[in-house]
Short mmCIF file of C-alpha atoms in Angstrom, two decimals:
data_model
loop_
_atom_site.label_atom_id
_atom_site.label_comp_id
_atom_site.label_asym_id
_atom_site.label_seq_id
_atom_site.Cartn_x
_atom_site.Cartn_y
_atom_site.Cartn_z
CA MET A 1 -92.88 23.59 -11.67
CA GLY A 2 -91.82 20.62 -13.84
CA LEU A 3 -89.41 17.77 -14.21
CA PRO A 4 -85.78 18.09 -12.95
CA LEU A 5 -83.48 19.87 -15.39
CA SER A 6 -79.74 20.34 -15.40
CA VAL A 7 -78.70 23.55 -13.75
CA THR A 8 -76.74 25.74 -16.21
CA SER A 9 -75.64 29.33 -16.12
CA GLU A 10 -78.07 30.22 -19.05
CA ARG A 11 -81.02 28.80 -17.17
CA LEU A 12 -80.13 30.54 -13.99
CA LEU A 13 -80.52 33.86 -15.72
CA ALA A 14 -84.21 33.24 -16.24
CA LEU A 15 -85.16 30.67 -13.54
CA ASP A 16 -84.38 29.68 -10.09
CA PHE A 17 -83.74 25.97 -8.92
CA THR A 18 -84.58 24.06 -5.91
CA GLU A 19 -82.22 21.82 -3.95
CA THR A 20 -80.47 19.31 -6.19
CA VAL A 21 -82.71 16.31 -6.66
CA PHE A 22 -79.92 13.96 -7.95
CA ILE A 23 -76.58 14.11 -9.82
CA ASP A 24 -76.85 13.03 -13.44
CA GLU A 25 -74.15 12.38 -16.07
CA PHE A 26 -73.82 12.46 -19.85
CA ILE A 27 -73.37 9.10 -21.68
CA VAL A 28 -73.02 7.82 -25.18
CA THR A 29 -75.41 5.06 -26.41
CA TYR A 30 -75.42 3.15 -29.62
CA LYS A 31 -77.30 0.24 -31.11
CA ARG A 32 -76.59 -3.02 -29.28
CA PRO A 33 -74.71 -5.41 -31.71
CA ASP A 34 -76.18 -8.75 -32.56
CA LEU A 35 -74.51 -12.17 -32.24
CA LYS A 36 -73.00 -13.08 -35.55
CA SER A 37 -71.00 -15.98 -37.05
CA ASP A 38 -67.25 -16.05 -36.54
CA ILE A 39 -65.21 -17.93 -39.07
CA THR A 40 -62.22 -17.76 -36.71
CA GLY A 41 -64.16 -18.58 -33.56
CA PHE A 42 -62.29 -21.88 -32.87
CA THR A 43 -59.06 -19.86 -32.48
CA LYS A 44 -60.55 -17.43 -29.88
CA PRO A 45 -60.02 -19.46 -26.70
CA PHE A 46 -56.39 -18.64 -26.80
CA ALA A 47 -54.79 -15.20 -27.49
CA PRO A 48 -52.50 -14.90 -30.55
CA MET A 49 -49.46 -14.65 -28.26
CA LEU A 50 -50.40 -17.88 -26.58
CA TRP A 51 -50.95 -19.67 -29.92
CA LEU A 52 -47.39 -18.36 -30.96
CA THR A 53 -45.94 -19.66 -27.64
CA VAL A 54 -47.48 -23.12 -28.15
CA PHE A 55 -46.00 -23.22 -31.59
CA PHE A 56 -42.49 -22.36 -30.38
CA ALA A 57 -42.85 -24.74 -27.52
CA ALA A 58 -43.87 -27.61 -29.74
CA THR A 59 -40.94 -26.89 -32.17
CA LEU A 60 -38.49 -26.78 -29.19
CA VAL A 61 -39.82 -30.04 -27.72
CA CYS A 62 -39.67 -31.78 -31.07
CA ALA A 63 -36.06 -30.68 -31.66
CA ALA A 64 -35.05 -31.63 -28.16
CA THR A 65 -36.64 -35.05 -28.41
CA TRP A 66 -34.98 -35.63 -31.68
CA MET A 67 -31.58 -34.72 -30.26
CA ILE A 68 -32.08 -36.92 -27.20
CA LEU A 69 -33.08 -39.93 -29.32
CA ARG A 70 -30.12 -39.44 -31.61
CA SER A 71 -27.66 -38.88 -28.84
CA HIS A 72 -29.08 -41.94 -26.96
CA ALA A 73 -28.70 -44.14 -30.11
CA ARG A 74 -25.07 -43.06 -30.52
CA LEU A 75 -24.32 -43.58 -26.81
CA ILE A 76 -25.52 -47.16 -26.61
CA GLY A 77 -24.11 -47.89 -30.08
CA THR A 78 -27.40 -48.76 -31.79
CA ARG A 79 -27.16 -49.40 -35.47
CA PRO A 80 -29.78 -49.99 -38.09
CA SER A 81 -30.73 -53.63 -37.99
CA ASP A 82 -32.56 -53.80 -41.36
CA GLY A 83 -29.68 -52.55 -43.50
CA ALA A 84 -31.09 -49.01 -43.62
CA SER A 85 -28.71 -46.15 -44.03
CA GLY A 86 -27.75 -43.78 -41.23
CA LYS A 87 -29.70 -40.93 -42.94
CA LYS A 88 -32.91 -42.97 -42.96
CA TYR A 89 -32.28 -43.97 -39.36
CA THR A 90 -31.96 -40.32 -38.34
CA SER A 91 -35.22 -39.62 -40.27
CA ALA A 92 -36.89 -42.36 -38.15
CA HIS A 93 -35.94 -40.39 -34.94
CA GLY A 94 -37.37 -37.19 -36.48
CA GLU A 95 -40.58 -38.94 -37.25
CA LYS A 96 -40.92 -40.31 -33.78
CA SER A 97 -40.21 -36.84 -32.27
CA LEU A 98 -42.79 -35.19 -34.56
CA LEU A 99 -45.42 -37.72 -33.79
CA TRP A 100 -44.80 -37.55 -30.02
CA THR A 101 -45.07 -33.75 -30.10
CA LEU A 102 -48.16 -33.34 -32.37
CA CYS A 103 -50.32 -36.26 -31.51
CA HIS A 104 -50.46 -35.29 -27.74
CA LEU A 105 -51.48 -31.76 -28.75
CA ILE A 106 -54.56 -33.13 -30.59
CA SER A 107 -55.22 -35.90 -28.03
CA GLN A 108 -54.26 -38.80 -30.33
CA PRO A 109 -52.47 -41.94 -29.27
CA VAL A 110 -48.84 -42.50 -30.31
CA PRO A 111 -47.68 -45.99 -31.35
CA TRP A 112 -44.34 -45.54 -29.57
CA GLU A 113 -43.00 -44.80 -26.11
CA PRO A 114 -39.77 -42.93 -25.30
CA VAL A 115 -36.76 -45.06 -24.42
CA GLY A 116 -34.28 -43.90 -21.96
CA TYR A 117 -34.59 -41.59 -18.88
CA ALA A 118 -33.91 -38.33 -20.68
CA ALA A 119 -36.43 -39.06 -23.51
CA ARG A 120 -39.03 -40.20 -20.89
CA ALA A 121 -38.59 -37.10 -18.78
CA MET A 122 -38.88 -34.80 -21.85
CA GLY A 123 -41.92 -36.75 -23.17
CA GLY A 124 -43.63 -36.89 -19.82
CA LEU A 125 -43.37 -33.08 -19.27
CA TRP A 126 -44.75 -32.46 -22.73
CA LEU A 127 -47.57 -34.95 -22.23
CA LEU A 128 -48.54 -33.09 -19.07
CA ALA A 129 -48.28 -29.75 -20.77
CA ALA A 130 -50.38 -30.88 -23.80
CA PHE A 131 -52.97 -32.33 -21.46
CA ILE A 132 -53.39 -28.95 -19.62
CA LEU A 133 -53.48 -27.00 -22.89
CA GLY A 134 -56.13 -29.32 -24.39
CA LEU A 135 -58.28 -29.17 -21.25
CA VAL A 136 -58.06 -25.39 -20.96
CA TYR A 137 -58.80 -24.93 -24.70
CA ARG A 138 -61.91 -27.22 -24.59
CA GLY A 139 -63.10 -25.50 -21.45
CA ASN A 140 -62.76 -22.02 -22.89
CA LEU A 141 -64.41 -22.94 -26.22
CA LYS A 142 -67.37 -24.42 -24.44
CA ALA A 143 -67.74 -21.35 -22.24
CA MET A 144 -67.58 -19.09 -25.39
CA LEU A 145 -70.34 -21.11 -27.02
CA ILE A 146 -72.56 -21.07 -23.89
CA LEU A 147 -72.00 -17.32 -23.27
CA PRO A 148 -70.98 -15.65 -26.53
CA ARG A 149 -68.77 -12.57 -26.38
CA VAL A 150 -70.27 -9.59 -28.27
CA GLU A 151 -67.69 -7.28 -30.00
CA LEU A 152 -68.79 -3.71 -29.49
CA PRO A 153 -68.16 -1.14 -32.27
CA PHE A 154 -66.65 1.19 -29.64
CA ASN A 155 -66.66 1.37 -25.85
CA ASN A 156 -64.92 4.75 -25.07
CA LEU A 157 -64.70 8.23 -26.38
CA GLN A 158 -61.47 7.67 -28.12
CA GLU A 159 -62.83 4.66 -30.11
CA LEU A 160 -65.86 6.70 -30.91
CA ALA A 161 -63.66 9.51 -32.28
CA ASP A 162 -61.78 7.10 -34.31
CA SER A 163 -64.96 5.64 -35.85
CA ASP A 164 -67.12 6.99 -38.69
CA VAL A 165 -70.34 7.07 -36.56
CA THR A 166 -72.33 10.27 -36.52
CA ILE A 167 -73.64 11.54 -33.14
CA TRP A 168 -77.06 12.99 -32.39
CA ASN A 169 -77.49 15.53 -29.58
CA PRO A 170 -81.18 16.05 -28.53
CA GLY A 171 -80.79 19.78 -27.86
CA SER A 172 -77.83 22.11 -27.34
CA HIS A 173 -77.04 20.83 -23.90
CA ILE A 174 -73.91 21.50 -21.86
CA ALA A 175 -72.12 18.32 -23.20
CA TYR A 176 -72.62 19.33 -26.73
CA GLN A 177 -71.37 22.90 -26.00
CA MET A 178 -68.22 21.45 -24.39
CA ILE A 179 -67.63 19.14 -27.38
CA MET A 180 -68.12 21.90 -29.91
CA ALA A 181 -65.71 24.18 -27.98
CA ALA A 182 -62.99 21.49 -27.82
CA HIS A 183 -59.71 21.79 -29.72
CA PRO A 184 -60.18 20.37 -33.17
CA ASP A 185 -57.21 17.95 -32.84
CA SER A 186 -58.64 16.38 -29.61
CA HIS A 187 -60.94 13.35 -29.61
CA TYR A 188 -63.70 15.72 -28.34
CA GLY A 189 -63.07 17.83 -31.43
CA ALA A 190 -63.31 14.75 -33.67
CA ILE A 191 -66.61 13.82 -32.01
CA GLY A 192 -67.82 17.45 -32.49
CA ARG A 193 -67.13 17.35 -36.26
CA ARG A 194 -69.57 14.45 -36.62
CA SER A 195 -72.30 15.71 -34.15
CA PHE A 196 -75.55 17.32 -35.09
CA VAL A 197 -78.46 18.71 -33.12
CA HIS A 198 -82.27 18.56 -33.54
CA MET A 199 -85.18 18.32 -31.28
CA ARG A 200 -87.30 15.69 -33.16
CA ILE A 201 -87.07 13.35 -30.32
CA GLU A 202 -89.16 10.45 -31.63
CA GLU A 203 -87.28 10.47 -34.97
CA GLY A 204 -83.93 10.57 -33.16
CA ILE A 205 -84.82 7.65 -30.91
CA ARG A 206 -86.06 5.57 -33.85
CA ASP A 207 -82.88 6.27 -35.83
CA ALA A 208 -80.77 5.43 -32.76
CA HIS A 209 -82.44 2.08 -32.41
CA ASP A 210 -81.90 1.44 -36.07
CA GLY A 211 -78.09 2.15 -35.60
CA LYS A 212 -78.04 5.23 -37.93
CA HIS A 213 -76.25 7.26 -35.25
CA ALA A 214 -75.00 7.29 -31.61
CA THR A 215 -76.59 9.53 -29.09
CA ILE A 216 -75.17 11.78 -26.39
CA SER A 217 -77.73 12.33 -23.66
CA THR A 218 -78.20 12.28 -19.87
CA LEU A 219 -78.22 8.93 -18.18
CA LEU A 220 -81.77 9.48 -16.96
CA ALA A 221 -83.10 10.07 -20.49
CA ALA A 222 -81.34 7.05 -21.85
CA LEU A 223 -82.63 4.88 -19.06
CA SER A 224 -86.18 6.13 -19.58
CA ASP A 225 -86.04 5.20 -23.28
CA MET A 226 -84.49 1.79 -22.69
CA ASP A 227 -86.94 1.03 -19.97
CA ARG A 228 -89.90 1.76 -22.17
CA THR A 229 -88.51 -0.28 -25.00
CA PHE A 230 -87.61 -3.30 -22.90
CA SER A 231 -91.00 -3.18 -21.23
CA ARG A 232 -92.58 -3.40 -24.63
CA ILE A 233 -90.48 -5.93 -26.56
CA ALA A 234 -88.13 -7.37 -23.84
CA VAL A 235 -85.01 -6.40 -25.70
CA CYS A 236 -82.38 -3.91 -24.76
CA PRO A 237 -82.07 -1.80 -27.94
CA LEU A 238 -78.94 0.15 -26.99
CA TYR A 239 -75.70 -0.29 -25.01
CA VAL A 240 -73.98 2.37 -22.98
CA VAL A 241 -70.47 3.24 -23.68
CA SER A 242 -68.43 2.51 -20.56
CA GLU A 243 -66.62 5.88 -20.51
CA HIS A 244 -68.95 8.61 -19.18
CA PHE A 245 -68.25 12.29 -18.92
CA LEU A 246 -69.66 15.31 -17.05
CA ARG A 247 -70.48 13.16 -14.06
CA THR A 248 -71.47 16.18 -11.87
CA VAL A 249 -74.61 17.49 -13.70
CA SER A 250 -76.94 18.75 -11.04
CA MET A 251 -80.56 18.14 -11.68
CA ALA A 252 -83.08 20.29 -9.87
CA ILE A 253 -86.68 21.48 -10.28
CA PRO A 254 -86.91 24.80 -12.02
CA ILE A 255 -89.20 27.50 -10.41
CA GLY A 256 -89.86 31.12 -10.92
CA LYS A 257 -87.59 33.82 -9.54
CA LYS A 258 -88.32 34.64 -5.88
CA SER A 259 -90.96 32.00 -5.69
CA ASP A 260 -92.28 31.24 -2.17
CA LEU A 261 -92.43 27.58 -3.02
CA LYS A 262 -88.66 27.15 -2.96
CA PRO A 263 -88.22 26.70 0.89
CA LYS A 264 -91.05 24.18 1.04
CA LEU A 265 -89.72 22.17 -2.00
CA ASN A 266 -86.16 22.23 -0.64
CA LYS A 267 -87.36 20.77 2.74
CA ALA A 268 -89.30 18.06 0.98
CA ILE A 269 -86.41 17.17 -1.35
CA VAL A 270 -83.86 16.91 1.44
CA ARG A 271 -86.13 14.60 3.45
CA MET A 272 -86.78 12.35 0.55
CA LYS A 273 -83.09 12.07 -0.19
CA GLU A 274 -82.29 11.28 3.41
CA PHE A 275 -84.80 8.56 3.58
CA GLY A 276 -83.76 7.09 0.22
CA ILE A 277 -87.13 7.70 -1.43
CA ILE A 278 -85.77 9.34 -4.52
CA ASP A 279 -83.34 6.42 -5.13
CA GLN A 280 -86.17 3.90 -4.59
CA ILE A 281 -88.43 5.75 -7.06
CA PHE A 282 -85.65 5.60 -9.70
CA LYS A 283 -85.00 1.91 -9.12
CA LYS A 284 -88.74 1.06 -9.23
CA GLU A 285 -89.55 3.16 -12.30
CA LEU A 286 -86.49 2.32 -14.39
CA ALA A 287 -85.90 -1.30 -13.32
CA ASN A 288 -85.78 -2.57 -16.96
CA GLY A 289 -83.59 0.33 -18.00
CA THR A 290 -80.94 -0.42 -15.36
CA LEU A 291 -80.82 -3.99 -16.77
CA CYS A 292 -79.73 -2.55 -20.08
CA LEU A 293 -76.74 -0.83 -18.35
CA LYS A 294 -75.04 -4.15 -18.00
CA PRO A 295 -72.53 -5.24 -20.68
CA PRO A 296 -74.11 -6.84 -23.81
CA SER A 297 -72.59 -10.23 -22.95
CA HIS A 298 -74.26 -10.17 -19.56
CA THR A 299 -77.72 -9.53 -20.93
CA VAL A 300 -77.82 -12.36 -23.45
CA ASN A 301 -80.76 -14.47 -22.49
CA ALA A 302 -82.08 -17.73 -23.86
CA GLY A 303 -84.01 -15.98 -26.57
CA ASP A 304 -80.87 -14.26 -27.84
CA LEU A 305 -78.59 -17.24 -28.10
CA ARG A 306 -77.64 -17.79 -31.66
CA ALA A 307 -77.58 -21.33 -33.17
CA LEU A 308 -74.32 -22.22 -34.72
CA ASP A 309 -74.42 -22.27 -38.51
CA ILE A 310 -72.00 -23.44 -41.31
CA VAL A 311 -69.92 -20.26 -41.30
CA ASP A 312 -68.83 -21.04 -37.71
CA PHE A 313 -67.12 -24.15 -38.99
CA PHE A 314 -65.54 -22.77 -42.16
CA GLY A 315 -62.22 -22.26 -40.37
CA VAL A 316 -62.11 -25.82 -39.10
CA PHE A 317 -63.17 -27.13 -42.54
CA ALA A 318 -60.51 -25.02 -44.15
CA ILE A 319 -57.79 -26.63 -41.90
CA TYR A 320 -59.17 -30.01 -42.86
CA ALA A 321 -59.12 -29.08 -46.55
CA VAL A 322 -55.53 -27.92 -46.36
CA GLY A 323 -54.56 -31.25 -44.72
CA ILE A 324 -56.32 -33.14 -47.52
CA ILE A 325 -54.54 -31.13 -50.14
CA LEU A 326 -51.14 -31.59 -48.44
CA SER A 327 -51.79 -35.41 -48.05
CA CYS A 328 -52.63 -35.64 -51.83
CA GLY A 329 -49.58 -33.71 -52.77
CA SER A 330 -47.38 -35.93 -50.53
CA PHE A 331 -48.99 -39.09 -52.10
CA ALA A 332 -48.46 -37.80 -55.61
CA GLN A 333 -44.80 -37.01 -54.72
CA GLU A 334 -44.31 -40.54 -53.40
CA LEU A 335 -45.78 -41.99 -56.55
CA PHE A 336 -43.64 -39.82 -58.78
CA PHE A 337 -40.33 -40.46 -57.00
CA GLY A 338 -41.14 -44.14 -56.46
CA ARG A 339 -41.70 -44.68 -60.19
CA LYS A 340 -38.60 -42.62 -61.06
CA LYS A 341 -36.50 -44.74 -58.72
CA LYS A 342 -38.01 -47.98 -59.99
CA HIS A 343 -37.22 -46.77 -63.52
CA GLN A 344 -33.61 -45.98 -62.55
CA LYS A 345 -33.20 -49.38 -61.02
CA LYS A 346 -34.36 -51.01 -64.22
CA ILE A 347 -31.79 -48.99 -66.26
CA HIS A 348 -29.17 -49.87 -63.83
CA GLN A 349 -30.03 -53.53 -63.88
CA ALA A 350 -30.15 -53.50 -67.73
CA ALA A 351 -26.63 -51.95 -67.74
CA ILE A 352 -25.29 -54.68 -65.50
CA ASP A 353 -26.96 -57.45 -67.47
CA LYS A 354 -25.75 -56.16 -70.81
CA PRO A 355 -22.82 -58.22 -72.08
#
């Protein structure tokens, strides 16, 4: 008599089994990823589609505000009072629209207020939308900094099949046999091509903790390993892929053929299951292991929180640098065209003064 083993047809040829102690399943485990710097972290509070929607909405609001201001000026017959041309006056409407649209998105004051009911209605709605967007962005960014999101290398069998990770099987168990018998073009077949077997358990566990390969094993075996490791160093070394398979693996105690202990053991096992003793034993003995079953982002504790470093702000600094470059280019352009215009005025004035 020994520890519970999975009941297979091969074992039934040589052994007999007691009543099922519990139902186990096969899982895939891999090294738990660490928190790393993210150069684009400041863009993560919004999904790409939402960023695109905000861009198109801002463009639409800017164009609509410009059209309203232009139409309002024509309707009331406003004309430039400083001798400026109609082209420059139209440009002034565009500048006001652009400032009104962008400044509220970045929570900056605008030295101008819309005039007219239509412009005020459009501006007020955009002011409300920009306030909500800014509030949600800051809230999501703060939440992501407090509880970082860990990107997993793979979290289902299809992603595992598409990766280049090798898979260790501690023994030729039923899951390994099923994978190796699968069609080569299926994702099980892709996993089988990168699978290997050996019974050097300590070496396999050490390599799994180092991230050299993934592991296919029963849930009980994985929980036992993670419980021992967590109890020793207070860190979950592995994470469990969310997609499990072979969920109906019966685990029972192997005994000899025609053993007279089988009726007694079956009676004891049934009573322990009915009173919840077996479940209580598992919860007590593998308490730390069950903690590691939670998603990686849920098991980040104070000791695992990563301090922000310079790489996290490279994206923001890059935007600031681009703004500085564009500002310098605009300033250089103004200097060039200003001098050119001044030179043309001198030539024109000289031509007029020439007798």
